[in-house]
XYZ file of N, CA, C and O in Angstrom:
876
model
N 58.203 10.106 64.838
C 57.283 10.180 65.854
C 57.461 11.194 66.822
O 58.567 11.682 67.368
N 56.335 12.232 66.877
C 56.296 13.206 67.793
C 55.480 13.136 68.944
O 54.278 12.515 68.705
N 55.837 13.246 70.090
C 54.843 13.207 71.150
C 54.896 14.497 71.992
O 54.774 15.546 71.358
N 54.735 14.396 73.266
C 54.197 15.496 74.140
C 55.000 16.962 73.580
O 56.347 16.946 73.431
N 54.125 17.941 73.379
C 54.520 19.253 72.985
C 55.446 19.203 71.680
O 56.245 20.086 71.429
N 55.282 18.258 70.829
C 55.790 18.246 69.512
C 57.351 18.163 69.534
O 58.099 18.330 68.728
N 57.860 17.707 70.791
C 59.266 17.569 70.812
C 59.731 16.182 70.208
O 59.076 15.020 70.376
N 60.578 16.215 69.229
C 61.020 15.079 68.468
C 61.485 14.025 69.352
O 62.044 14.245 70.403
N 61.251 12.642 69.183
C 61.464 11.734 70.216
C 63.000 11.492 70.441
O 63.332 11.346 71.487
N 63.794 11.884 69.405
C 65.264 11.665 69.740
C 65.742 12.857 70.657
O 66.810 12.543 71.392
N 64.954 13.923 70.958
C 65.357 14.968 71.965
C 64.798 14.729 73.205
O 65.062 15.645 74.021
N 63.851 13.638 73.304
C 63.369 13.498 74.654
C 64.281 12.625 75.563
O 64.876 11.717 75.071
N 64.012 12.666 76.824
C 64.885 11.894 77.808
C 64.175 10.418 77.772
O 62.969 10.090 77.587
N 65.112 9.481 77.857
C 64.967 8.145 77.924
C 63.764 7.704 79.064
O 62.981 7.044 78.758
N 64.011 8.294 80.156
C 63.191 7.951 81.399
C 61.683 8.437 81.041
O 60.794 7.822 81.378
N 61.572 9.767 80.344
C 60.273 10.339 80.042
C 59.595 9.382 79.059
O 58.337 9.250 79.291
N 60.312 8.919 78.005
C 59.670 8.048 77.040
C 59.248 6.733 77.704
O 58.175 6.309 77.404
N 60.113 6.117 78.493
C 59.604 4.851 79.108
C 58.445 5.168 79.996
O 57.615 4.176 80.131
N 58.365 6.078 80.638
C 57.241 6.342 81.521
C 55.910 6.474 80.755
O 54.831 6.112 81.355
N 56.093 7.172 79.644
C 54.842 7.498 78.948
C 54.324 6.802 77.786
O 53.206 6.737 77.494
N 55.169 5.993 77.305
C 54.896 5.040 76.045
C 54.989 3.543 76.352
O 55.925 3.125 76.597
N 53.912 2.985 76.647
C 53.833 1.509 76.869
C 54.751 0.660 75.752
O 54.453 0.769 74.484
N 55.585 -0.077 76.379
C 56.333 -0.968 75.584
C 57.793 -0.351 75.240
O 58.630 -1.060 74.689
N 57.912 1.063 75.473
C 59.251 1.511 75.160
C 60.227 0.825 75.870
O 61.598 0.754 75.498
N 59.996 0.513 77.175
C 60.989 -0.131 78.157
C 61.714 -1.280 77.409
O 62.972 -1.546 77.378
N 60.849 -2.314 76.650
C 61.337 -3.335 76.066
C 62.190 -2.910 74.819
O 63.170 -3.459 74.601
N 61.905 -1.884 74.113
C 62.705 -1.265 73.066
C 64.045 -1.031 73.462
O 65.033 -1.276 72.982
N 63.977 -0.123 74.642
C 65.186 0.182 75.062
C 66.190 -0.883 75.443
O 67.436 -1.012 75.323
N 65.540 -1.888 76.168
C 66.268 -3.024 76.558
C 67.056 -3.963 75.396
O 68.017 -4.424 75.253
N 66.114 -3.951 74.376
C 66.652 -4.572 72.920
C 68.004 -3.985 72.498
O 68.710 -4.622 72.093
N 67.812 -2.643 72.727
C 69.030 -1.879 72.307
C 70.095 -1.537 73.290
O 71.150 -0.823 73.162
N 69.908 -2.132 74.522
C 70.704 -2.037 75.674
C 70.994 -0.494 75.907
O 72.181 -0.045 76.240
N 69.822 0.066 76.074
C 69.922 1.694 76.445
C 69.412 1.657 77.833
O 68.332 1.180 78.148
N 70.349 2.416 78.652
C 69.716 2.299 80.039
C 68.778 3.507 80.454
O 68.971 4.692 80.524
N 67.496 3.018 80.496
C 66.358 4.146 80.753
C 66.119 4.249 82.127
O 65.269 5.131 82.606
N 66.777 3.570 83.004
C 66.680 3.670 84.686
C 67.868 4.787 85.040
O 67.290 5.798 85.210
N 68.941 4.244 85.360
C 69.938 5.093 85.882
C 70.331 6.187 84.885
O 70.825 7.252 85.033
N 70.242 5.732 83.434
C 70.686 6.554 82.555
C 69.514 7.316 81.824
O 69.533 7.896 80.720
N 68.384 7.328 82.597
C 66.972 8.007 82.036
C 67.130 9.560 81.842
O 66.261 9.972 81.169
N 68.126 10.132 82.349
C 68.229 11.686 82.087
C 69.043 11.945 80.882
O 69.244 13.270 80.594
N 69.252 11.073 80.004
C 69.842 11.373 78.656
C 68.853 11.349 77.588
O 67.713 10.706 77.831
N 69.059 11.992 76.583
C 68.139 12.049 75.512
C 68.334 10.896 74.682
O 69.288 10.228 74.753
N 67.410 10.533 73.965
C 67.470 9.221 73.131
C 68.675 9.462 72.124
O 69.516 8.403 71.867
N 68.871 10.699 71.562
C 70.011 10.982 70.557
C 71.353 10.728 71.446
O 72.166 10.135 70.932
N 71.473 11.285 72.588
C 72.675 11.275 73.398
C 73.070 9.933 73.729
O 74.187 9.324 73.593
N 71.929 9.125 74.269
C 72.228 7.760 74.600
C 72.569 6.878 73.417
O 73.432 5.851 73.555
N 71.869 7.074 72.360
C 72.182 6.224 71.217
C 73.530 6.527 70.465
O 74.169 5.731 70.217
N 74.130 7.698 70.644
C 75.304 8.180 70.022
C 76.441 7.443 70.940
O 77.406 7.022 70.641
N 76.129 7.503 72.371
C 77.030 6.994 73.174
C 77.376 5.370 73.110
O 78.287 4.817 73.348
N 76.091 4.983 72.599
C 76.131 3.211 72.446
C 76.537 3.043 70.908
O 76.759 1.738 70.634
N 76.731 3.912 70.125
C 77.036 3.643 68.857
C 75.916 2.997 67.909
O 76.164 2.212 67.151
N 74.777 3.493 68.294
C 73.341 2.973 67.656
C 72.979 4.268 66.977
O 73.057 5.381 67.242
N 72.119 3.884 65.878
C 71.593 4.889 64.910
C 70.062 5.207 65.704
O 69.250 4.467 65.844
N 70.067 6.446 66.275
C 68.848 6.869 67.086
C 67.544 6.786 66.154
O 66.598 6.388 66.601
N 67.715 6.862 64.769
C 66.552 6.728 63.902
C 65.955 5.228 63.999
O 64.750 5.130 63.805
N 66.775 4.286 64.274
C 66.210 2.925 64.192
C 65.362 2.718 65.468
O 64.346 2.134 65.505
N 66.003 3.307 66.638
C 65.192 3.257 67.751
C 63.825 4.084 67.677
O 62.785 3.514 68.167
N 63.963 5.155 67.016
C 62.662 5.893 66.805
C 61.684 5.124 65.934
O 60.375 5.234 66.417
N 62.188 4.376 65.056
C 61.244 3.776 64.165
C 60.571 2.643 65.081
O 59.372 2.363 64.832
N 61.181 1.937 65.991
C 60.765 0.830 66.674
C 59.755 1.468 67.723
O 58.743 0.924 67.996
N 60.040 2.800 68.359
C 59.016 3.329 69.207
C 57.970 3.881 68.497
O 56.763 3.757 69.078
N 57.918 4.275 67.268
C 56.764 4.725 66.529
C 55.762 3.577 66.408
O 54.548 3.619 66.281
N 56.252 2.392 66.123
C 55.511 1.329 65.811
C 54.744 0.799 67.015
O 53.784 0.174 66.889
N 55.037 1.312 68.218
C 54.169 1.069 69.323
C 53.021 1.915 69.547
O 52.205 1.591 70.253
N 53.094 3.010 68.815
C 51.852 3.960 69.070
C 51.281 4.107 67.490
O 51.464 5.092 67.044
N 50.494 3.118 66.964
C 49.800 3.219 65.678
C 48.967 4.366 65.658
O 48.273 4.680 66.670
N 48.749 4.962 64.506
C 47.887 6.035 64.444
C 46.296 5.429 64.608
O 45.974 4.488 64.187
N 45.610 6.008 65.451
C 44.258 5.470 65.834
C 43.410 5.434 64.604
O 43.451 6.399 63.769
N 42.732 4.443 64.453
C 41.836 4.256 63.085
C 40.437 3.918 63.631
O 40.190 3.086 64.669
N 39.414 4.563 62.812
C 38.031 4.095 63.252
C 37.726 2.801 62.884
O 38.034 2.302 61.874
N 37.053 2.170 63.848
C 36.990 0.680 63.647
C 35.780 0.599 62.623
O 34.709 1.312 62.589
N 35.814 -0.342 61.499
C 34.795 -0.597 60.591
C 33.621 -1.139 61.366
O 33.813 -1.872 62.295
N 32.336 -1.062 60.731
C 31.279 -1.644 61.315
C 30.844 -2.982 60.563
O 30.376 -3.745 61.024
N 31.304 -3.090 59.263
C 30.732 -4.232 58.706
C 31.641 -5.496 59.268
O 32.870 -5.334 59.680
N 31.029 -6.623 59.283
C 31.510 -7.696 60.065
C 32.891 -8.087 59.582
O 33.849 -8.489 60.470
N 33.099 -8.436 58.311
C 34.507 -8.900 57.905
C 35.562 -7.930 58.140
O 36.683 -8.389 58.720
N 35.487 -6.546 57.740
C 36.472 -5.766 58.108
C 36.723 -5.593 59.543
O 37.798 -5.401 60.062
N 35.657 -5.547 60.280
C 35.637 -5.463 61.701
C 36.594 -6.783 62.369
O 37.297 -6.248 63.300
N 36.180 -7.773 62.134
C 37.030 -8.939 62.427
C 38.412 -8.817 62.145
O 39.281 -9.068 63.110
N 38.765 -8.430 60.917
C 40.320 -8.115 60.619
C 40.741 -7.012 61.482
O 42.067 -7.161 62.071
N 40.024 -6.072 61.751
C 40.509 -4.872 62.700
C 40.899 -5.487 63.993
O 41.974 -5.097 64.641
N 39.953 -6.330 64.589
C 40.119 -6.821 65.949
C 41.350 -7.816 66.000
O 41.982 -7.715 66.864
N 41.546 -8.459 64.987
C 42.511 -9.406 64.988
C 43.877 -8.646 64.942
O 44.947 -9.078 65.810
N 43.974 -7.548 64.150
C 45.280 -6.863 64.153
C 45.566 -5.836 65.377
O 46.497 -5.998 66.038
N 44.428 -5.152 65.554
C 44.608 -3.988 66.460
C 44.591 -4.700 68.103
O 45.203 -4.002 68.825
N 43.786 -5.533 68.280
C 43.763 -6.089 69.639
C 44.352 -7.462 69.793
O 45.152 -7.663 70.843
N 43.981 -8.479 69.084
C 44.606 -9.802 69.271
C 46.206 -9.628 69.276
O 46.951 -10.437 70.094
N 46.770 -9.157 68.269
C 48.091 -8.969 68.003
C 48.738 -8.130 69.147
O 49.880 -8.433 69.601
N 48.146 -7.099 69.438
C 48.584 -6.154 70.587
C 48.761 -6.986 71.887
O 49.647 -6.723 72.629
N 47.547 -7.704 72.254
C 47.651 -8.202 73.459
C 48.700 -9.294 73.575
O 49.610 -9.353 74.605
N 49.106 -10.230 72.580
C 50.009 -11.093 72.461
C 51.418 -10.396 72.496
O 52.378 -10.994 72.967
N 51.715 -9.228 71.962
C 52.874 -8.482 71.954
C 53.228 -7.795 73.276
O 54.392 -7.792 73.756
N 52.162 -7.217 73.899
C 52.548 -6.440 75.027
C 52.423 -7.083 76.449
O 52.980 -6.683 77.329
N 51.653 -8.145 76.484
C 51.362 -8.729 77.868
C 52.663 -9.396 78.270
O 52.974 -9.137 79.631
N 53.468 -10.133 77.498
C 54.585 -10.667 78.098
C 55.655 -9.617 78.547
O 56.262 -9.825 79.739
N 55.748 -8.318 77.909
C 56.585 -7.375 78.576
C 56.059 -6.828 79.861
O 56.739 -6.477 80.824
N 54.676 -6.581 80.016
C 54.063 -6.292 81.317
C 54.423 -7.188 82.274
O 54.645 -6.875 83.410
N 54.190 -8.489 82.077
C 54.656 -9.488 83.156
C 56.045 -9.500 83.598
O 56.211 -9.444 84.638
N 57.010 -9.311 82.602
C 58.361 -9.113 83.089
C 58.541 -7.763 83.847
O 59.251 -7.930 84.748
N 58.088 -6.666 83.373
C 57.962 -5.599 84.143
C 57.648 -5.527 85.731
O 58.190 -5.323 86.560
N 56.363 -6.324 85.715
C 55.636 -6.401 87.067
C 56.585 -7.351 87.817
O 56.871 -7.075 89.094
N 57.056 -8.356 87.418
C 57.966 -9.163 88.138
C 59.208 -8.463 88.667
O 59.700 -8.680 89.791
N 59.874 -7.584 87.707
C 60.875 -6.881 88.208
C 60.680 -5.831 89.230
O 61.460 -5.713 90.249
N 59.560 -5.245 89.256
C 59.167 -4.176 90.097
C 58.993 -4.858 91.435
O 59.314 -4.245 92.505
N 58.163 -5.914 91.310
C 57.904 -6.796 92.719
C 59.073 -7.021 93.159
O 59.185 -7.069 94.679
N 60.079 -7.598 92.681
C 61.494 -8.214 93.076
C 62.314 -6.967 93.756
O 62.752 -6.986 94.849
N 62.365 -5.866 93.050
C 63.259 -4.754 93.324
C 62.607 -3.976 94.313
O 63.361 -3.367 95.180
N 61.355 -3.840 94.511
C 60.726 -3.032 95.594
C 59.955 -3.765 96.518
O 58.842 -3.252 96.977
N 60.411 -5.040 96.869
C 59.542 -5.867 97.620
C 59.185 -5.322 99.068
O 58.200 -5.484 99.665
N 60.107 -4.415 99.544
C 59.888 -3.865 100.839
C 59.109 -2.487 100.828
O 58.673 -1.996 101.919
N 58.627 -2.077 99.499
C 58.007 -0.608 99.442
C 56.559 -1.098 99.749
O 55.826 -2.037 99.393
N 55.949 -0.013 100.807
C 54.512 -0.452 101.136
C 53.317 -0.419 100.027
O 52.316 -1.001 100.233
N 53.855 0.340 98.921
C 52.920 0.304 97.890
C 53.136 -0.881 96.703
O 52.572 -0.585 95.578
N 54.168 -1.560 96.899
C 54.564 -2.614 95.790
C 53.091 -3.488 95.431
O 52.521 -3.796 96.231
N 52.916 -3.409 94.108
C 51.822 -4.295 93.696
C 52.107 -5.770 93.741
O 52.280 -6.533 92.726
N 52.180 -6.302 95.012
C 52.644 -7.745 95.199
C 51.378 -8.539 94.543
O 50.350 -8.265 94.683
N 51.923 -9.523 93.558
C 50.935 -10.384 92.926
C 50.511 -9.896 91.633
O 49.808 -10.561 90.901
N 51.017 -8.568 91.166
C 50.621 -8.133 89.926
C 51.221 -9.102 88.705
O 50.476 -9.288 87.719
N 52.378 -9.644 88.770
C 52.758 -10.397 87.844
C 51.961 -11.636 87.562
O 51.652 -12.224 86.384
N 51.630 -12.167 88.819
C 50.663 -13.466 88.682
C 49.307 -13.043 88.041
O 48.743 -13.929 87.239
N 48.792 -11.994 88.421
C 47.549 -11.469 87.885
C 47.481 -11.428 86.285
O 46.745 -11.950 85.568
N 48.655 -10.896 85.794
C 48.716 -10.436 84.384
C 49.074 -11.860 83.804
O 48.636 -12.024 82.662
N 49.769 -12.717 84.388
C 50.051 -13.881 83.722
C 48.577 -14.607 83.522
O 48.299 -15.485 82.553
N 47.661 -14.709 84.490
C 46.448 -15.276 84.526
C 45.515 -14.678 83.483
O 44.844 -15.380 82.760
N 45.708 -13.288 83.377
C 45.027 -12.693 82.333
C 45.471 -12.950 81.001
O 44.673 -13.148 79.883
N 46.829 -13.077 80.749
C 47.244 -13.467 79.486
C 46.834 -14.832 79.061
O 46.580 -15.016 77.817
N 46.799 -15.680 80.061
C 46.410 -17.054 79.679
C 44.932 -17.237 79.244
O 44.435 -17.986 78.338
N 44.222 -16.422 80.022
C 42.703 -16.330 79.724
C 42.583 -15.689 78.384
O 41.530 -16.162 77.636
N 43.057 -14.657 78.210
C 42.784 -13.981 77.028
C 43.336 -14.810 75.829
O 42.721 -14.898 74.706
N 44.503 -15.358 75.938
C 44.793 -16.428 74.654
C 43.739 -17.490 74.427
O 43.573 -17.652 73.319
N 43.475 -18.118 75.476
C 42.293 -19.129 75.214
C 41.114 -18.487 74.646
O 40.544 -19.032 73.668
N 40.777 -17.269 75.155
C 39.688 -16.707 74.521
C 39.829 -16.370 73.073
O 39.017 -16.518 72.143
N 40.905 -15.740 72.705
C 41.324 -15.280 71.309
C 41.319 -16.533 70.499
O 41.008 -16.496 69.274
N 41.817 -17.682 70.974
C 42.053 -18.855 70.055
C 40.560 -19.316 69.679
O 40.232 -19.807 68.541
N 39.573 -19.408 70.787
C 38.187 -19.647 70.445
C 37.649 -18.820 69.333
O 36.843 -19.352 68.571
N 37.918 -17.408 69.249
C 37.348 -16.733 68.300
C 38.065 -16.940 66.867
O 37.420 -17.089 66.032
N 39.415 -17.202 66.902
C 40.077 -17.269 65.754
C 39.804 -18.715 65.065
O 39.665 -18.788 63.876
N 39.574 -19.763 65.929
C 39.383 -21.137 65.294
C 37.851 -21.453 65.152
O 37.623 -22.373 64.484
N 36.788 -20.838 65.708
C 35.682 -21.132 65.958
C 34.621 -19.998 65.622
O 33.991 -20.185 64.580
N 34.594 -19.199 66.306
C 33.529 -18.016 66.147
C 33.882 -17.269 64.744
O 32.970 -17.033 63.991
N 35.008 -16.682 64.617
C 35.083 -15.854 63.349
C 35.082 -16.560 62.143
O 34.534 -16.108 61.230
N 35.462 -17.798 62.093
C 35.224 -18.573 60.875
C 33.737 -18.738 60.562
O 33.287 -18.718 59.320
N 33.012 -19.063 61.637
C 31.607 -18.921 61.450
C 30.959 -17.750 60.907
O 30.154 -17.591 60.009
N 31.483 -16.616 61.349
C 30.983 -15.217 60.941
C 31.474 -15.122 59.549
O 30.835 -14.484 58.714
N 32.722 -15.309 59.200
C 33.083 -15.212 57.691
C 32.367 -16.052 56.854
O 32.054 -15.729 55.651
N 31.786 -17.153 57.211
C 30.938 -17.920 56.371
C 29.553 -17.440 56.412
O 28.470 -18.165 55.720
N 29.106 -16.444 56.951
C 27.812 -15.903 56.993
C 27.107 -16.119 58.209
O 25.716 -15.620 58.239
N 27.530 -16.846 59.149
C 26.766 -17.256 60.244
C 26.010 -18.548 59.976
O 25.533 -18.698 58.843
N 25.812 -19.308 61.203
C 25.096 -20.535 60.997
C 24.001 -20.511 62.163
O 24.331 -19.854 63.201
N 23.032 -21.429 62.180
C 21.916 -21.249 63.420
C 22.638 -21.537 64.708
O 21.988 -20.958 65.696
N 23.841 -22.378 64.930
C 24.285 -22.595 66.148
C 25.269 -21.546 66.579
O 25.907 -21.689 67.729
N 25.396 -20.297 65.914
C 26.390 -19.440 66.164
C 26.083 -18.765 67.555
O 27.097 -18.266 68.180
N 24.979 -18.698 68.031
C 24.643 -18.142 69.244
C 25.307 -18.744 70.455
O 25.598 -18.107 71.454
N 25.598 -19.938 70.408
C 26.197 -20.791 71.406
C 27.710 -20.095 71.642
O 28.025 -19.618 72.750
N 28.471 -20.081 70.651
C 29.950 -19.412 70.814
C 29.820 -17.975 71.239
O 30.509 -17.657 71.863
N 28.764 -17.272 70.535
C 28.580 -15.840 71.050
C 28.404 -15.757 72.516
O 29.072 -14.906 73.217
N 27.611 -16.631 72.853
C 27.208 -16.503 74.366
C 28.377 -16.817 75.391
O 28.598 -16.377 76.454
N 29.089 -17.876 75.046
C 30.372 -18.217 75.622
C 31.402 -16.894 75.598
O 31.834 -16.710 76.627
N 31.554 -16.354 74.479
C 32.375 -15.106 74.474
C 31.844 -14.187 75.436
O 32.776 -13.582 76.063
N 30.685 -13.803 75.225
C 30.153 -12.701 76.323
C 30.281 -13.067 77.702
O 30.642 -12.282 78.407
N 30.221 -14.256 78.072
C 30.303 -14.747 79.366
C 31.762 -14.575 79.938
O 32.034 -13.911 80.903
N 32.805 -14.908 79.031
C 34.204 -14.593 79.218
C 34.552 -13.227 79.278
O 35.419 -12.988 79.982
N 33.755 -12.375 78.546
C 34.029 -11.013 78.570
C 33.811 -10.427 79.872
O 34.527 -9.544 80.510
N 32.790 -10.964 80.678
C 32.369 -10.553 81.847
C 33.596 -10.925 82.999
O 34.011 -10.036 83.708
N 34.071 -12.119 82.790
C 35.330 -12.590 83.564
C 36.488 -11.701 83.226
O 37.207 -11.380 84.139
N 36.763 -11.308 81.929
C 37.841 -10.367 81.397
C 37.619 -9.036 82.437
O 38.624 -8.542 83.005
N 36.467 -8.573 82.579
C 36.097 -7.287 83.251
C 36.465 -7.223 84.523
O 36.867 -6.545 85.100
N 35.993 -8.428 85.328
C 36.320 -8.611 86.572
C 37.956 -8.518 86.960
O 38.427 -7.969 87.885
N 38.598 -9.222 86.024
C 40.010 -9.200 86.149
C 40.464 -7.700 85.989
O 41.586 -7.249 86.518
N 39.960 -7.008 85.031
C 40.478 -5.506 84.957
C 40.177 -4.679 86.129
O 41.119 -3.930 86.645
N 39.194 -4.983 86.950
C 38.838 -4.270 88.151
C 39.889 -4.723 89.246
O 40.301 -3.822 89.943
N 40.238 -5.876 89.283
C 41.212 -6.461 90.109
C 42.570 -5.814 89.838
O 43.353 -5.277 90.819
N 42.867 -5.534 88.501
C 44.031 -4.861 88.078
C 44.076 -3.432 88.492
O 45.171 -2.951 89.040
N 43.044 -2.837 88.433
C 42.893 -1.390 88.762
C 43.031 -1.238 90.281
O 43.741 -0.309 90.803
N 42.513 -2.248 91.063
C 42.599 -2.106 92.525
C 44.118 -2.088 92.988
O 44.519 -1.485 93.874
N 44.754 -3.262 92.396
C 46.040 -3.776 92.742
C 47.095 -2.532 92.411
O 48.028 -2.306 93.081
N 46.917 -1.841 91.191
C 47.717 -0.636 90.939
C 47.290 0.563 91.302
O 47.869 1.642 90.879
N 46.314 0.515 92.296
C 45.690 2.027 92.710
C 45.380 2.816 91.560
O 45.839 3.950 91.211
N 44.665 2.226 90.619
C 44.160 2.897 89.325
C 45.395 3.359 88.678
O 45.357 4.538 88.016
N 46.310 2.536 88.403
C 47.504 2.792 87.657
C 48.264 3.942 88.171
O 48.924 4.813 87.420
N 48.347 4.211 89.563
C 49.004 5.302 90.221
C 50.262 5.030 90.686
O 50.026 4.487 92.026
N 51.454 5.215 90.222
C 52.722 4.796 90.948
C 52.859 5.780 92.128
O 52.404 6.893 92.136
N 53.611 5.322 93.171
C 54.282 6.245 94.311
C 54.824 7.270 93.784
O 55.600 7.341 92.830
N 55.169 8.383 94.750
C 55.831 9.600 94.395
C 57.349 9.174 94.319
O 57.936 9.788 93.246
N 57.829 8.181 94.722
C 59.282 7.765 94.748
C 59.468 6.502 93.712
O 60.529 6.026 93.748
N 58.344 6.449 92.800
C 58.592 5.194 91.965
C 59.576 5.519 90.929
O 59.829 6.492 90.509
N 60.258 4.180 90.705
C 61.180 4.179 89.470
C 60.585 4.400 88.352
O 59.474 4.005 87.939
N 61.508 4.458 87.171
C 61.254 4.574 85.707
C 60.498 3.364 85.474
O 59.372 3.481 84.636
N 60.885 2.027 85.903
C 60.288 0.971 85.560
C 58.983 0.769 86.146
O 58.012 0.300 85.496
N 58.672 1.296 87.343
C 57.457 1.359 87.847
C 56.293 2.112 87.074
O 55.266 1.869 86.886
N 56.883 3.248 86.631
C 56.000 4.258 85.857
C 55.722 3.524 84.556
O 54.514 3.524 84.061
N 56.601 2.884 83.894
C 56.416 2.164 82.624
C 55.429 1.088 82.917
O 54.578 0.955 82.040
N 55.535 0.349 83.831
C 54.576 -0.862 84.191
C 53.240 -0.096 84.195
O 52.148 -0.774 83.658
N 53.006 0.838 84.988
C 51.611 1.252 85.218
C 51.099 2.080 83.969
O 49.824 2.179 83.673
N 51.939 2.624 83.094
C 51.408 3.153 81.747
C 50.973 2.054 80.893
O 49.926 2.088 80.241
N 51.786 0.755 81.083
C 51.096 -0.464 80.276
C 49.943 -0.895 80.762
O 49.118 -1.452 80.076
N 50.010 -1.093 82.153
C 48.534 -1.598 82.600
C 47.296 -0.607 82.387
O 46.406 -1.287 82.046
N 47.751 0.582 82.424
C 46.425 1.430 81.902
C 46.090 1.199 80.397
O 44.892 1.239 80.084
N 47.148 1.091 79.535
C 46.806 0.926 78.165
C 46.136 -0.530 77.992
O 45.273 -0.614 77.126
N 46.592 -1.506 78.759
C 45.923 -2.787 78.750
C 44.445 -2.780 79.048
O 43.474 -3.274 78.388
N 44.174 -2.192 80.047
C 42.849 -1.965 80.413
C 41.941 -1.260 79.344
O 41.002 -1.604 78.980
N 42.428 -0.071 78.774
C 41.805 0.534 77.763
C 41.565 -0.276 76.442
O 40.478 -0.271 75.872
N 42.612 -0.975 76.172
C 42.682 -2.037 75.103
C 41.549 -2.959 75.127
O 40.621 -3.364 74.302
N 41.439 -3.776 76.323
C 40.584 -4.783 76.594
C 39.238 -4.344 76.580
O 38.170 -4.860 75.911
N 38.974 -3.267 77.205
C 37.586 -2.585 77.284
C 37.142 -2.303 75.947
O 35.956 -2.548 75.480
N 38.021 -1.725 75.098
C 37.619 -1.285 73.725
C 37.311 -2.522 72.844
O 36.384 -2.587 72.015
N 38.203 -3.474 73.014
C 38.045 -4.773 72.328
C 36.618 -5.574 72.656
O 35.946 -5.960 71.863
N 36.332 -5.496 73.918
C 35.006 -6.014 74.389
C 33.927 -5.387 73.705
O 32.957 -5.955 73.411
N 33.987 -3.959 73.908
C 32.891 -3.073 73.457
C 32.713 -3.466 71.899
O 31.534 -3.448 71.497
N 33.749 -3.471 71.058
C 33.551 -3.666 69.640
C 32.798 -5.055 69.342
O 31.980 -5.202 68.416
N 33.182 -6.000 70.122
C 32.579 -7.184 70.037
C 31.082 -7.428 70.399
O 30.124 -7.710 69.776
N 30.780 -6.969 71.705
C 29.575 -7.087 72.339
C 28.596 -6.193 71.687
O 27.416 -6.519 71.617
N 28.966 -5.012 71.363
C 28.110 -3.914 70.952
C 28.030 -3.641 69.429
O 26.967 -3.107 69.040
N 29.148 -4.115 68.607
C 28.962 -3.806 67.293
C 29.032 -5.078 66.443
O 28.182 -5.336 65.496
N 29.854 -5.842 66.778
C 30.010 -7.054 65.760
C 29.020 -8.248 66.323
O 28.220 -8.701 65.367
N 28.866 -8.683 67.539
C 27.951 -9.817 67.889
C 26.401 -9.513 67.490
O 25.808 -10.453 67.064
N 25.959 -8.190 67.676
C 24.454 -7.998 67.529
C 24.193 -8.208 65.726
O 22.993 -8.383 65.464
N 25.150 -8.176 65.031
C 24.909 -8.342 63.502
C 24.623 -9.899 63.320
O 24.300 -10.406 62.020
N 24.979 -10.805 64.344
C 24.723 -12.171 63.927
C 23.601 -12.801 64.976
O 23.418 -13.927 65.145
């Protein structure tokens, strides 16, 4: 996995990777690599000091950034794409964002720009998204796989209404994070948190776009 300026991931600083790659903080914690106080070490140096194979960490980091693929337009392939690219991603990344938000709120409670209430908002979003995705997986998508039925407009309208509610939560998220802009003295965890919230907004918006503007009109 190569990122900024084609520098190999193993030669990049842990702190830089955590700031720029959503989900990297969770990978580093899993390997017990200190990306905060030890963030000025390269991945290769930190892994060697911990007796870890840097290539294993690189593979896990690479899995966080799948190569973008053009979404198909045909209904059945598009449904599969949505399930893998968005449903699985939301379920994988939101718990980490919630944990990061809680940590930042606790450690920087006295900071004037601390996003107080962010963890709670993300928890609410995770619950709403999970309920929404289960409705799609259990009701709407099976109807679509069956070719559509006369009553399909009811579930579609429910999903579109919930999409509006998700959009409102995204606006709250952007306001609370100052459009995902950490303060000048923010720690690495704070930077990682806002990189993750920015990606969440992008993912949810694209998820909604594909359903509202590509998938639903076909039924």
